Coordinates of C-alpha atoms in Angstrom, one line a residue:
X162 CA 0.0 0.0 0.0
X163 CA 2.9 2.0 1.0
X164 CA 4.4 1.6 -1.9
X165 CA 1.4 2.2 -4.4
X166 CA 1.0 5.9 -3.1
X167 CA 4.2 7.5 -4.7
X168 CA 6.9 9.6 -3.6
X169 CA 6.1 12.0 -1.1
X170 CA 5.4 15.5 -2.3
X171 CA 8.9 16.7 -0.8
X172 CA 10.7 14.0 -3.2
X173 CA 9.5 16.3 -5.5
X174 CA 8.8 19.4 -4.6
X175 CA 12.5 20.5 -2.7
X176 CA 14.4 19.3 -6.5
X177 CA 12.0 22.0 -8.1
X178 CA 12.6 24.5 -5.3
X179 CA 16.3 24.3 -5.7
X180 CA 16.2 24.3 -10.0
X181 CA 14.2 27.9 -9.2
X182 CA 16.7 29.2 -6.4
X183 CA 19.8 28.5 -9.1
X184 CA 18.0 30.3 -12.0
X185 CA 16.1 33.5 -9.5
X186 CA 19.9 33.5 -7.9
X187 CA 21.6 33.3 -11.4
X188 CA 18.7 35.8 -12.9
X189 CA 19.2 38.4 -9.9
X190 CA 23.1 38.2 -10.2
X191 CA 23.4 38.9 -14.0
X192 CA 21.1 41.6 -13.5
X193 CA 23.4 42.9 -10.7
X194 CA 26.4 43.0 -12.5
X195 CA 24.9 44.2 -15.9
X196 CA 23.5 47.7 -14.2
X197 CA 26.1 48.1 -12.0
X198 CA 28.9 47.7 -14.4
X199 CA 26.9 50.4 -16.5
X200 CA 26.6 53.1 -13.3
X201 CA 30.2 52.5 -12.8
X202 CA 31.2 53.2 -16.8
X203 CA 28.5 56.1 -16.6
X204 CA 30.3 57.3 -13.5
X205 CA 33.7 57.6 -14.3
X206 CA 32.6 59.6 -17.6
X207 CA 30.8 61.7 -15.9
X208 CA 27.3 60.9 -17.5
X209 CA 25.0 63.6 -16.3
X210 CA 22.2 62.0 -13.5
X211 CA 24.9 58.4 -13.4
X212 CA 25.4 60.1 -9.4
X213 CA 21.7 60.1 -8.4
X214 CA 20.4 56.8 -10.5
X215 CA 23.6 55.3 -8.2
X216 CA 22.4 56.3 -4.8
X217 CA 18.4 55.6 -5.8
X218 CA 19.4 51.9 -6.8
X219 CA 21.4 51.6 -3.6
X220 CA 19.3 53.4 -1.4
X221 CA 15.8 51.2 -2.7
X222 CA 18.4 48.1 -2.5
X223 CA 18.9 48.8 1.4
X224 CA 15.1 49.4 2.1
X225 CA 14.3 46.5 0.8
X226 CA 17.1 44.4 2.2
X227 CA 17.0 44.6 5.6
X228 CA 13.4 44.1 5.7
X229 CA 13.6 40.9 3.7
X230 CA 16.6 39.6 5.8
X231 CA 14.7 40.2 8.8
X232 CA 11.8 38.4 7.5
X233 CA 13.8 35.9 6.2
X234 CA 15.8 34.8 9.1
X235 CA 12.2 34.6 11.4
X236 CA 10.6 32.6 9.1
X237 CA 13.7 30.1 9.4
X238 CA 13.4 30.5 13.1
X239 CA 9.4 30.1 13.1
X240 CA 9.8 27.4 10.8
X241 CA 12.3 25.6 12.9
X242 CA 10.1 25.7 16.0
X243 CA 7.2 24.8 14.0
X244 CA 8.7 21.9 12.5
X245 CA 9.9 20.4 15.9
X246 CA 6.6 21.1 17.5
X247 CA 5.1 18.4 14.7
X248 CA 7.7 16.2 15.6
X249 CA 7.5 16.2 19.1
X250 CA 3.5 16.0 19.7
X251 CA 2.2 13.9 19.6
X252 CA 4.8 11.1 18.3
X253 CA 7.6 12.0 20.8
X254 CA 4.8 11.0 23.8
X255 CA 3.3 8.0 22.0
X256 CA 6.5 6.7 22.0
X257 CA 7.5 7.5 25.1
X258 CA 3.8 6.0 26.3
X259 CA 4.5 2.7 24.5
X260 CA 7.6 2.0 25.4
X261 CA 6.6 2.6 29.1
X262 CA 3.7 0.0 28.8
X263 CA 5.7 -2.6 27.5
X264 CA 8.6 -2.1 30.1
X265 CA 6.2 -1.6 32.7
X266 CA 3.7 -5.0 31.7
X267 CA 7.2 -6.8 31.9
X268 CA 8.3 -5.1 35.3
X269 CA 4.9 -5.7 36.9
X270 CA 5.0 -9.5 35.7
X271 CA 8.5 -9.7 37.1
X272 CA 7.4 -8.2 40.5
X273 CA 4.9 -10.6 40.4
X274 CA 6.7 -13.6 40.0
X275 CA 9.5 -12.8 42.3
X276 CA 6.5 -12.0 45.1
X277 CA 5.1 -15.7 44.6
X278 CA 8.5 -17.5 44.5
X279 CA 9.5 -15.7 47.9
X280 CA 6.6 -16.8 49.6
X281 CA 6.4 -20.4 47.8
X282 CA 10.2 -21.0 48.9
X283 CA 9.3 -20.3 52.8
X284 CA 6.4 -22.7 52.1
X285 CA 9.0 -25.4 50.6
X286 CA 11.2 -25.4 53.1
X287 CA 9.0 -28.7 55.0
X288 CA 9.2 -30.5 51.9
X289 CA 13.1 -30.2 51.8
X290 CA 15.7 -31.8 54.0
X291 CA 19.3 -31.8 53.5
X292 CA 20.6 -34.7 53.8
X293 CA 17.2 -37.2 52.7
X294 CA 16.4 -34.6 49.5
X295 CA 12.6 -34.3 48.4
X296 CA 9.9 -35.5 51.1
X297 CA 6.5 -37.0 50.1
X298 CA 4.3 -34.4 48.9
X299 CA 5.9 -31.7 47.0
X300 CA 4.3 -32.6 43.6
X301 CA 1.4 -32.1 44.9
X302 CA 2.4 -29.0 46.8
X303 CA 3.8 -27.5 43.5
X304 CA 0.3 -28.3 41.7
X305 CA -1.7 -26.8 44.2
X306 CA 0.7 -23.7 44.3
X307 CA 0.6 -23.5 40.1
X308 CA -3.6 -24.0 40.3
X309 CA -4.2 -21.1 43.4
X310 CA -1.6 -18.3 42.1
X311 CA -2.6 -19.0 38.5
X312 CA 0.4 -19.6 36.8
X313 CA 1.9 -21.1 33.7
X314 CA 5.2 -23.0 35.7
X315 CA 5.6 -23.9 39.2
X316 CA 9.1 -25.9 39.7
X317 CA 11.2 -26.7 42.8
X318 CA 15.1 -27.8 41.9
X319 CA 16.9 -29.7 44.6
X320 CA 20.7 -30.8 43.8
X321 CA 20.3 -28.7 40.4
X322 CA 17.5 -31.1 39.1
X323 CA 13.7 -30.4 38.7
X324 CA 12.3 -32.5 42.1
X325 CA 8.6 -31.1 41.1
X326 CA 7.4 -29.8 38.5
X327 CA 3.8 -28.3 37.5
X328 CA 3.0 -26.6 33.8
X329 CA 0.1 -25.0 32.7
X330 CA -1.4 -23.3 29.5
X331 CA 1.0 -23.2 26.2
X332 CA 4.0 -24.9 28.5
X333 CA 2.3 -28.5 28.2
X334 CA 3.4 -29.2 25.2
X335 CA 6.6 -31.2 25.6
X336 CA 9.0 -29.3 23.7
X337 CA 7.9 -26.1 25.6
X338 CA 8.1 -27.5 29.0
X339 CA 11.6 -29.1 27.8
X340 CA 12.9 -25.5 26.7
X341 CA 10.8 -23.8 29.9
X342 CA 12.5 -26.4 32.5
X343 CA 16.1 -25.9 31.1
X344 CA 15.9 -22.6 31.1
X345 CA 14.4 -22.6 34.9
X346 CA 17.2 -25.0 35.7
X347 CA 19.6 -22.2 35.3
X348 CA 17.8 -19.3 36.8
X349 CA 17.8 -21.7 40.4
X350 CA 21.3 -22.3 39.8
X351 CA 21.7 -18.4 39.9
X352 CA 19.1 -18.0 43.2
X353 CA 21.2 -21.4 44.9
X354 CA 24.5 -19.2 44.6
X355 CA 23.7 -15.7 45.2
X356 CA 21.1 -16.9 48.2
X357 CA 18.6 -14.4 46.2
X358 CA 15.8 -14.2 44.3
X359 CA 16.4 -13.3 40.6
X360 CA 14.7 -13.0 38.1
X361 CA 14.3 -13.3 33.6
X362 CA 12.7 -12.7 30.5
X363 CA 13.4 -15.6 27.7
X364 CA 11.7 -16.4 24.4
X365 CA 9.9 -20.1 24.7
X366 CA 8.0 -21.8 22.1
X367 CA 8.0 -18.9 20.0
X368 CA 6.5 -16.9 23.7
X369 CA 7.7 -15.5 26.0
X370 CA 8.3 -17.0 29.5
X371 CA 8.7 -14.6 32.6
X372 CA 10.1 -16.6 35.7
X373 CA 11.3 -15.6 39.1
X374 CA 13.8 -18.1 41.3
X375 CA 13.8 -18.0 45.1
X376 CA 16.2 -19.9 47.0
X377 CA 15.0 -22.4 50.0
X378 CA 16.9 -23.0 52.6
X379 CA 17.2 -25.3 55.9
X380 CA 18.0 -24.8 59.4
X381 CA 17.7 -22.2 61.4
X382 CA 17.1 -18.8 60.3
X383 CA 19.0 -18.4 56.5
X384 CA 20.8 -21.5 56.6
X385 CA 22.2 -23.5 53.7
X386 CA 20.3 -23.2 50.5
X387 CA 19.7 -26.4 49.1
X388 CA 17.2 -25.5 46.4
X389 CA 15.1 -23.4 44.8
X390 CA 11.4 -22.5 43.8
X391 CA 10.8 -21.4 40.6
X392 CA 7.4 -19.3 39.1
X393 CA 6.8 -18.6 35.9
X394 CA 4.1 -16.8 33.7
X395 CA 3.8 -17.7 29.6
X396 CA 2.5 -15.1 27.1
X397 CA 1.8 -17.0 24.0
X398 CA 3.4 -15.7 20.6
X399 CA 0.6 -13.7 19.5
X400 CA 0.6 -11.8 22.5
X401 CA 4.5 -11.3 22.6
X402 CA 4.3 -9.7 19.5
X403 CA 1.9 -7.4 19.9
X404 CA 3.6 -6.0 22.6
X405 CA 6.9 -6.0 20.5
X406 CA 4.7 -3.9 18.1
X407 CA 4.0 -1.4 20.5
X408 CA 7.3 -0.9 21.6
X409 CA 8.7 -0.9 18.6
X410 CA 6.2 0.2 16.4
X411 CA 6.1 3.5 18.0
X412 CA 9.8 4.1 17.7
X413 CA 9.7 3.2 13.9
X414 CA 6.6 5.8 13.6
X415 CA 9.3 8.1 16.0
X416 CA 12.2 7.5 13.4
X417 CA 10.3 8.4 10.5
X418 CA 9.0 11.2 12.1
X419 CA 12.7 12.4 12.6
X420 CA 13.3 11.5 9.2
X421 CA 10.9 13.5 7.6
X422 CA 11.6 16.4 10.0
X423 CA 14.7 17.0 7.9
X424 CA 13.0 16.8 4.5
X425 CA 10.4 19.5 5.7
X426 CA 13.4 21.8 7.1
X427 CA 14.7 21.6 3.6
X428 CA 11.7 22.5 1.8
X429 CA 10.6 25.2 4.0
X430 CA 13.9 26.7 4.1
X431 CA 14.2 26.5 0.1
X432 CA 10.7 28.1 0.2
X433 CA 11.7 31.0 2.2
X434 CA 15.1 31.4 0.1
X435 CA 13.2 31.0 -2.8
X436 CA 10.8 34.2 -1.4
X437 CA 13.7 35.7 -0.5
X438 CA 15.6 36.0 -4.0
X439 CA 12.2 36.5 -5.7
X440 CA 11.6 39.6 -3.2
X441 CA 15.0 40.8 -4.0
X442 CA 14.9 40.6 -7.5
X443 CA 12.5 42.6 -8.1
X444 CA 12.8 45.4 -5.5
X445 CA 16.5 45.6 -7.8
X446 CA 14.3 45.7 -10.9
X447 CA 12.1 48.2 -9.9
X448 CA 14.9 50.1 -8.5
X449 CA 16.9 50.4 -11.7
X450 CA 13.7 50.8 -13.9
X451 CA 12.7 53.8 -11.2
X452 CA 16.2 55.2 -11.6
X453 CA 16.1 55.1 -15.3
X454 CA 12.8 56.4 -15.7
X455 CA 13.5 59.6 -13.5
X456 CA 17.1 60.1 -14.7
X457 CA 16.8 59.5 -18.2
X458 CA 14.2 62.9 -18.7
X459 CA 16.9 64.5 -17.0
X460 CA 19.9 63.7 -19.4
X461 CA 18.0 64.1 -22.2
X462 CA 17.3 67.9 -21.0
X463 CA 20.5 68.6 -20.5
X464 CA 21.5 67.0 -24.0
X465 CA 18.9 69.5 -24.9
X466 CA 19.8 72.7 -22.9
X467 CA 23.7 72.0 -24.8
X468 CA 21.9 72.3 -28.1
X469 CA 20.0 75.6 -27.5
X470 CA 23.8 77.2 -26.0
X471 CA 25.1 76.0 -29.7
X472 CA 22.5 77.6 -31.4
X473 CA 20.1 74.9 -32.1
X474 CA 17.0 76.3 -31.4
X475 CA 14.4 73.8 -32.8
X476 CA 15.6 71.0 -30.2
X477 CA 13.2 69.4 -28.3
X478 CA 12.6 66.5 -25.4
X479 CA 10.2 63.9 -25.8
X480 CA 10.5 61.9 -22.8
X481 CA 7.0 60.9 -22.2
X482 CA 6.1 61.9 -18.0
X483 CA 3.1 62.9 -16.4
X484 CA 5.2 63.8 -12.9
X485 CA 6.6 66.6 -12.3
X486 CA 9.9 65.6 -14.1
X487 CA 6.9 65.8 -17.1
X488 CA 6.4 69.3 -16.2
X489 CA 9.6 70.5 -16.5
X490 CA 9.9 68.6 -20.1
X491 CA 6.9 70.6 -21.1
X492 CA 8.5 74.3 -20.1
X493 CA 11.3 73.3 -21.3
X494 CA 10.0 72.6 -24.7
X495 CA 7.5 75.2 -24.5
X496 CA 10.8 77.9 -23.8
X497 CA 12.6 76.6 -26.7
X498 CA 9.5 77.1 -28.8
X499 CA 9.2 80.5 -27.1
X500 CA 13.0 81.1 -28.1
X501 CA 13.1 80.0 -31.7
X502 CA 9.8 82.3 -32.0
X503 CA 11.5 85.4 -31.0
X504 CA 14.8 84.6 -33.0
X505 CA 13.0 84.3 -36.3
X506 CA 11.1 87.6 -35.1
X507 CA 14.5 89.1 -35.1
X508 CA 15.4 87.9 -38.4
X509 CA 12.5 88.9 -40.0

């Protein structure tokens, strides 16, 4: 299903972004260097209006600018919270919430186990001796024990061998109770020598088996330990996996989360740089075309003021304004008319 949906929009989408940041950034640089290059030549020979077309560009560049860099970098900053505030809720606590459920299922069934074996080892102690071994009676002490507390395995070892044994639920098959016993075997060993309960977790029969070992001993008070009693409870396969799914599943769902939180960082970002150029671009292109379009009237009257001091009355400017720039075009025009009028007065 996962795979039948396609690529995920940013797949896409950030390759797109960047192709337009290159050409926007490539676009915005040529058109840099091309007008600047022409205010410098204009500038060094001495092009009337090349002085104030130079500080209009700059001055509409640095209006622009710090605006757009100041909305640029809180939109990174924005976006960067944002994008970590997806992340974190609610995935970061559903993980966090999962993980603690399966830990604490398997801690409560350890308590559990370790609370019965404690109390079924001061129970064993009449049915051990240490010298004679197993007395009369502990099988069926160890069946009434697995039947009352509800359990899956109730086991005492004496000598490092299983003296009872009692199995209930998915452990009565005999390859489970085989692989449940020898692993039981080893976990009285461990309570025999440190004279303390212990207990594990271990994959059975494709379950899992959760077992606590109490040691028993004889004589008076904590004497010598001569065996141990060991509880167990079985959680079929099934089970077991589902709650491997929730621990796990959660932290896949986490890691893909944390994947994708880099992919969206991108593609914001290149979306904001992309704004960025764009904004930049044209405030420069509106600057030079504002420049032009108020410095070029004005070069064109002086071109036109030259003439009339060389005699060439019947000059005129036809730089098309409806400003005030288009009202000095107009008197001008309308005192060279004025001029040329009164000089073929003279001559007539």
């Amino acid at each position: 299903a996962e795979a039948g949906r396609g690529p995920a929009p940013s797949q896409w989408v950030l390759p797109v972004l960047v192709i337009a940041i290159v050409v926007l950034a490539l676009g915005l640089a040529g058109v840099l260097i091309r007008n600047l290059v022409r205010l410098i030549l204009d500038r060094r020979r001495g092009i009337l209006g090349s002085r104030i077309r130079t500080t209009l560009v700059f001055f509409f560049l640095a209006f622009v600018l710090f605006p757009a860099l100041v909305l640029f970098y809180g939109a990174a900053a924005v976006i960067r919270v944002t994008v970590e505030a997806m992340v974190k809720t609610p995935v970061e606590e559903v993980t966090r919430g999962a993980r603690e459920i399966a830990e604490g299922w398997t801690d409560s069934m350890r308590s559990q186990c370790r609370s019965l074996s404690i109390h079924a080892a001061t129970e064993a102690e009449r049915f051990l001796d240490e010298r004679a071994g197993p007395r009369a009676g502990l099988s069926d002490f160890a069946q009434s024990r697995l039947t009352r507390e509800a359990v899956d395995l109730f086991a005492v070892f004496w000598g490092g061998e299983a003296a009872a044994v009692a199995v209930d639920g998915g452990l009565k098959e005999e390859a489970a109770r085989r692989g449940a016993l020898e692993i039981s075997r080893g976990l009285a060993e461990r309570a025999v020598s440190s004279r303390a309960s212990t207990t594990g977790v271990d994959e059975v029969a494709g379950g899992l088996l959760v077992q606590a070992a109490a040691p028993v001993f004889v004589g008076d008070g904590r004497g010598t330990a001569v065996g141990a009693v060991v509880v167990g409870s079985f959680v079929a396969g099934s089970v077991a996996s589902r709650i491997d799914e929730i621990a796990t599943g959660a932290e896949d769902v986490w890691r893909q989360f944390r994947g994708q939180r880099r992919d969206l960082l991108r593609l914001y970002r290149a979306l904001v740089v992309l704004i960025f150029l764009a904004t930049v671009f044209v405030a420069t292109w509106i600057g030079f075309h504002l420049s032009r379009r108020i410095t070029e009237p004005i070069e064109e009257l002086a071109a036109a003021t030259r003439e009339i001091a060389a005699g060439n009355l019947g000059v005129r400017v036809r730089a098309a304004a409806s400003d005030e720039v288009g009202l000095l075009v107009d008197a001008f025009n309308e005192m060279a008319g004025q001029l040329q009028e009164s000089r073929e007065a003279l001559v007539r």
